[in-house]
XYZ file of C-alpha atoms in Angstrom:
314
model
C 35.035 -102.470 286.253
C 38.661 -101.717 285.342
C 40.177 -101.941 281.850
C 41.134 -105.550 281.277
C 44.019 -107.537 279.829
C 42.601 -110.886 278.740
C 44.756 -114.019 278.723
C 43.237 -116.819 276.658
C 44.456 -120.277 277.691
C 45.861 -119.027 280.979
C 46.601 -122.524 282.290
C 48.423 -123.637 279.128
C 52.111 -123.880 278.245
C 52.620 -120.170 277.665
C 49.539 -118.661 279.275
C 50.563 -119.412 282.849
C 53.808 -117.484 282.423
C 51.940 -114.609 280.762
C 49.675 -114.221 283.793
C 52.447 -114.602 286.375
C 54.755 -112.128 284.641
C 51.978 -109.613 283.957
C 50.947 -109.649 287.598
C 54.509 -108.748 288.604
C 54.944 -106.090 285.928
C 51.712 -104.277 286.746
C 52.723 -104.100 290.420
C 56.039 -102.446 289.560
C 54.718 -98.946 288.929
C 53.405 -99.739 285.453
C 51.319 -97.203 283.560
C 48.749 -100.005 283.387
C 48.626 -100.549 287.152
C 44.886 -99.866 287.151
C 44.226 -102.732 284.702
C 42.948 -106.085 285.861
C 44.144 -109.381 284.399
C 41.454 -111.869 283.407
C 42.783 -115.421 283.088
C 40.489 -117.664 281.066
C 40.192 -121.342 281.909
C 37.785 -124.156 281.145
C 37.804 -125.119 284.824
C 38.477 -122.896 287.825
C 39.138 -126.098 289.803
C 42.279 -126.663 287.782
C 45.246 -126.478 290.230
C 47.054 -124.033 287.941
C 43.942 -121.847 287.737
C 43.633 -121.847 291.514
C 47.282 -120.838 291.816
C 46.842 -117.980 289.341
C 43.742 -116.748 291.179
C 45.944 -115.976 294.196
C 48.118 -113.529 292.241
C 47.603 -109.771 292.721
C 45.316 -108.207 290.132
C 44.295 -111.558 288.596
C 40.735 -112.799 288.189
C 40.146 -116.326 286.891
C 37.025 -116.805 284.770
C 35.603 -120.029 283.363
C 34.929 -119.316 279.703
C 35.379 -121.154 276.410
C 37.322 -118.654 274.326
C 35.734 -119.935 271.112
C 32.375 -118.676 272.386
C 33.598 -115.144 273.079
C 31.961 -112.422 271.000
C 32.269 -108.646 270.762
C 29.567 -108.109 273.391
C 31.449 -110.248 275.924
C 34.674 -108.340 275.270
C 32.942 -104.969 275.673
C 31.126 -106.048 278.844
C 34.452 -107.113 280.358
C 36.203 -103.927 279.183
C 38.929 -105.898 277.395
C 41.515 -103.526 275.914
C 44.405 -105.953 275.381
C 44.564 -109.716 274.882
C 46.876 -112.695 274.554
C 45.903 -115.709 272.480
C 47.630 -119.004 271.658
C 45.413 -121.177 269.477
C 45.830 -124.939 269.131
C 47.279 -126.537 266.006
C 44.196 -128.223 264.629
C 42.160 -128.156 261.445
C 39.801 -125.495 262.796
C 42.600 -123.192 263.950
C 42.091 -120.405 261.408
C 38.321 -120.331 261.853
C 38.565 -120.240 265.651
C 41.310 -117.649 266.014
C 40.030 -115.383 263.234
C 36.585 -115.454 264.875
C 38.132 -114.172 268.104
C 40.174 -111.521 266.279
C 37.145 -110.243 264.369
C 35.266 -109.991 267.677
C 38.219 -108.116 269.192
C 38.272 -105.685 266.276
C 34.550 -104.911 266.542
C 34.723 -104.648 270.341
C 37.408 -101.975 270.167
C 40.214 -104.075 271.705
C 43.386 -102.043 271.211
C 46.192 -104.622 271.160
C 46.612 -108.393 270.751
C 49.697 -110.541 271.227
C 49.398 -113.941 269.569
C 51.559 -117.049 269.291
C 52.490 -118.128 265.774
C 54.957 -120.881 264.854
C 58.571 -121.333 263.705
C 59.309 -118.468 261.344
C 60.700 -120.241 258.216
C 57.480 -122.253 257.984
C 55.051 -119.307 258.132
C 54.367 -119.064 254.415
C 51.469 -119.731 252.040
C 53.137 -122.726 250.391
C 54.187 -124.459 253.620
C 53.390 -128.170 253.718
C 52.464 -128.307 257.451
C 48.845 -127.171 257.623
C 49.251 -125.218 260.860
C 52.020 -123.122 259.312
C 49.666 -122.045 256.523
C 47.019 -121.264 259.140
C 49.395 -118.944 260.974
C 50.396 -117.288 257.704
C 46.723 -116.730 256.878
C 46.015 -115.201 260.302
C 48.973 -112.821 260.007
C 47.848 -111.894 256.476
C 44.345 -111.211 257.826
C 45.678 -108.962 260.569
C 47.775 -107.065 258.034
C 44.791 -105.987 255.927
C 43.463 -102.398 255.938
C 40.251 -103.643 257.546
C 42.211 -104.485 260.716
C 43.995 -101.131 261.067
C 42.029 -100.452 264.246
C 43.566 -103.459 266.043
C 47.255 -103.332 266.889
C 48.964 -106.720 267.078
C 52.243 -108.560 267.501
C 52.834 -112.118 266.335
C 55.466 -114.204 268.115
C 57.116 -116.886 265.968
C 58.742 -119.283 268.440
C 61.182 -122.050 267.697
C 60.417 -125.600 268.829
C 59.275 -125.874 272.437
C 62.152 -127.310 274.457
C 60.095 -129.661 276.694
C 58.486 -131.328 273.666
C 61.742 -131.530 271.723
C 63.595 -133.045 274.697
C 60.828 -135.405 275.853
C 62.342 -138.522 274.282
C 65.694 -137.742 275.889
C 64.060 -137.349 279.303
C 62.110 -140.604 278.844
C 65.278 -142.449 277.809
C 67.098 -141.282 280.955
C 64.183 -142.181 283.224
C 63.929 -145.637 281.695
C 67.645 -146.266 282.155
C 67.497 -145.112 285.762
C 64.555 -147.420 286.408
C 65.694 -150.559 284.571
C 69.388 -150.168 283.857
C 68.554 -151.023 280.259
C 68.922 -148.859 277.171
C 66.333 -148.651 274.467
C 66.764 -146.587 271.329
C 67.164 -142.849 271.740
C 64.947 -141.262 269.090
C 65.491 -137.565 268.383
C 63.637 -135.190 266.077
C 66.791 -133.192 265.431
C 69.520 -133.991 262.976
C 72.974 -134.900 264.226
C 74.642 -131.564 263.516
C 72.150 -128.769 262.738
C 71.873 -126.173 265.542
C 68.383 -125.500 266.930
C 67.647 -122.761 269.468
C 64.945 -124.469 271.546
C 62.664 -122.126 273.490
C 60.928 -122.782 276.803
C 57.220 -121.862 276.924
C 57.758 -119.822 280.093
C 60.196 -117.575 278.231
C 57.626 -117.027 275.475
C 54.989 -116.154 278.053
C 57.312 -113.685 279.775
C 57.967 -111.956 276.450
C 54.245 -111.752 275.679
C 53.633 -110.224 279.121
C 56.290 -107.558 278.566
C 54.636 -106.630 275.285
C 51.177 -106.484 276.848
C 52.514 -104.264 279.635
C 53.980 -101.675 277.271
C 52.481 -98.209 277.917
C 52.437 -97.699 274.153
C 52.494 -100.887 272.057
C 52.560 -99.028 268.720
C 56.320 -99.625 268.142
C 55.479 -103.348 268.093
C 52.367 -103.062 265.937
C 52.344 -105.494 262.984
C 55.643 -106.979 264.189
C 56.497 -110.626 263.661
C 59.195 -111.480 266.166
C 61.369 -114.579 265.839
C 61.626 -116.080 269.327
C 64.497 -118.466 270.048
C 66.060 -119.847 273.191
C 69.401 -118.575 274.550
C 71.526 -121.438 273.178
C 71.769 -123.651 270.128
C 71.839 -127.409 270.493
C 72.334 -130.192 267.957
C 71.253 -133.802 268.057
C 74.780 -134.903 268.931
C 74.844 -132.453 271.836
C 71.566 -133.853 273.155
C 73.142 -137.307 273.056
C 76.067 -135.941 275.085
C 73.644 -134.539 277.689
C 71.928 -137.914 277.965
C 75.275 -139.690 278.398
C 76.185 -137.354 281.245
C 73.031 -138.432 283.079
C 73.313 -142.175 282.480
C 77.093 -142.328 282.923
C 77.728 -144.392 279.793
C 77.593 -144.200 276.012
C 74.225 -144.281 274.287
C 74.248 -147.438 272.202
C 71.502 -146.726 269.665
C 70.455 -143.328 268.353
C 68.002 -142.422 265.605
C 68.200 -138.847 264.347
C 65.432 -137.159 262.324
C 62.871 -139.448 263.897
C 59.306 -138.775 262.738
C 57.597 -141.892 264.051
C 55.778 -139.715 266.614
C 53.836 -138.077 263.789
C 52.484 -141.447 262.666
C 51.496 -142.238 266.253
C 49.581 -138.955 266.587
C 47.915 -139.438 263.194
C 46.669 -142.901 264.168
C 44.859 -141.556 267.220
C 43.886 -138.093 266.018
C 40.168 -137.425 265.525
C 40.999 -134.934 262.779
C 41.944 -135.579 259.129
C 44.924 -137.917 259.138
C 46.547 -136.272 256.122
C 46.690 -132.940 257.932
C 48.448 -134.481 260.924
C 50.920 -136.256 258.641
C 51.843 -132.883 257.122
C 53.784 -132.223 260.346
C 56.502 -134.474 258.927
C 57.691 -131.571 256.780
C 58.018 -129.228 259.761
C 61.468 -130.304 261.100
C 63.064 -130.036 257.661
C 63.645 -126.319 258.234
C 65.525 -127.141 261.425
C 67.606 -129.791 259.684
C 68.645 -127.104 257.190
C 70.066 -124.983 260.017
C 67.434 -122.237 259.664
C 66.369 -122.181 263.323
C 69.458 -121.105 265.240
C 69.970 -118.224 267.670
C 71.287 -116.160 264.762
C 67.692 -115.633 263.622
C 66.425 -114.145 266.907
C 64.716 -110.750 266.657
C 66.695 -108.048 268.464
C 63.500 -106.693 270.030
C 63.027 -110.011 271.846
C 66.500 -109.794 273.353
C 65.863 -106.211 274.430
C 62.432 -106.774 275.987
C 62.727 -110.158 277.690
C 65.784 -112.225 276.768
C 65.142 -115.970 277.206
C 66.900 -117.699 280.087
C 66.044 -121.402 279.907
C 68.856 -123.366 278.239
C 68.257 -126.906 276.901
C 70.354 -128.366 279.723
C 68.315 -126.495 282.348
C 65.017 -127.568 280.795
C 66.102 -131.217 280.694
C 67.176 -131.054 284.338
C 63.803 -129.583 285.281
C 61.979 -132.347 283.419
C 63.955 -134.997 285.249
C 63.406 -133.348 288.641
C 59.632 -133.078 288.234
């Protein structure tokens, strides 16, 4: 068996791009050309999983990542790994369990997905931000010196941020009627939205480094290539519908209440997400905050306008 780069959540928002980009990079004369890529999925019948299985050097395995232990990692000769845990109450327990297993199995390098950088702090109101802070603090302890790691702190995912705009356009095209355009963003604050595929490409470039030590213990701020404000999103929508938007609500957080009402987890934790966009409204999430290493390794390419067009063409 060859040394393995493990991609947890390979069929997810970022994981698919990690696998696709890694497959290309390892074919381009990489020092890691002898490594295999193991893409984890809950179902190999998933169309995305089946697509990934056709890529050179990729093996798709059905495995619940929360059940992985050190023995499994050693048996599969995992030397590097990518992980993007879900924002739920059990996030710290689940991801830290994997990281402890990786440490004891002798995994050399892990790239993980964190969250928007101004929120990663111990006193953050959103629970998932505190979870990410705690995981990064764990990795930074002397006990974890044997495991090199990089934490990517991405801005808001463009497809999620722009979903209400896409829905508004589709509704107008279908009915000729306008509803209310509800946007998370404020009218004027710039936000550098990032596409998940750009995050995945960056993670792949890090995992393909012959020597990841220059990126060890790094926390990279990952933004998209352009800033966009709420007013600019409105302008994009108007270009598509060919008329002025009649009703706009900025700083809309009604979606949090909707998620909380249907979430199986503690409602109060879900409601803590309401504090998350405040950092964006303060102008703290613009392209000016991007880490230079990100721009050197794999500069993002998906602009908000291009992402919106893709969403409407799907």
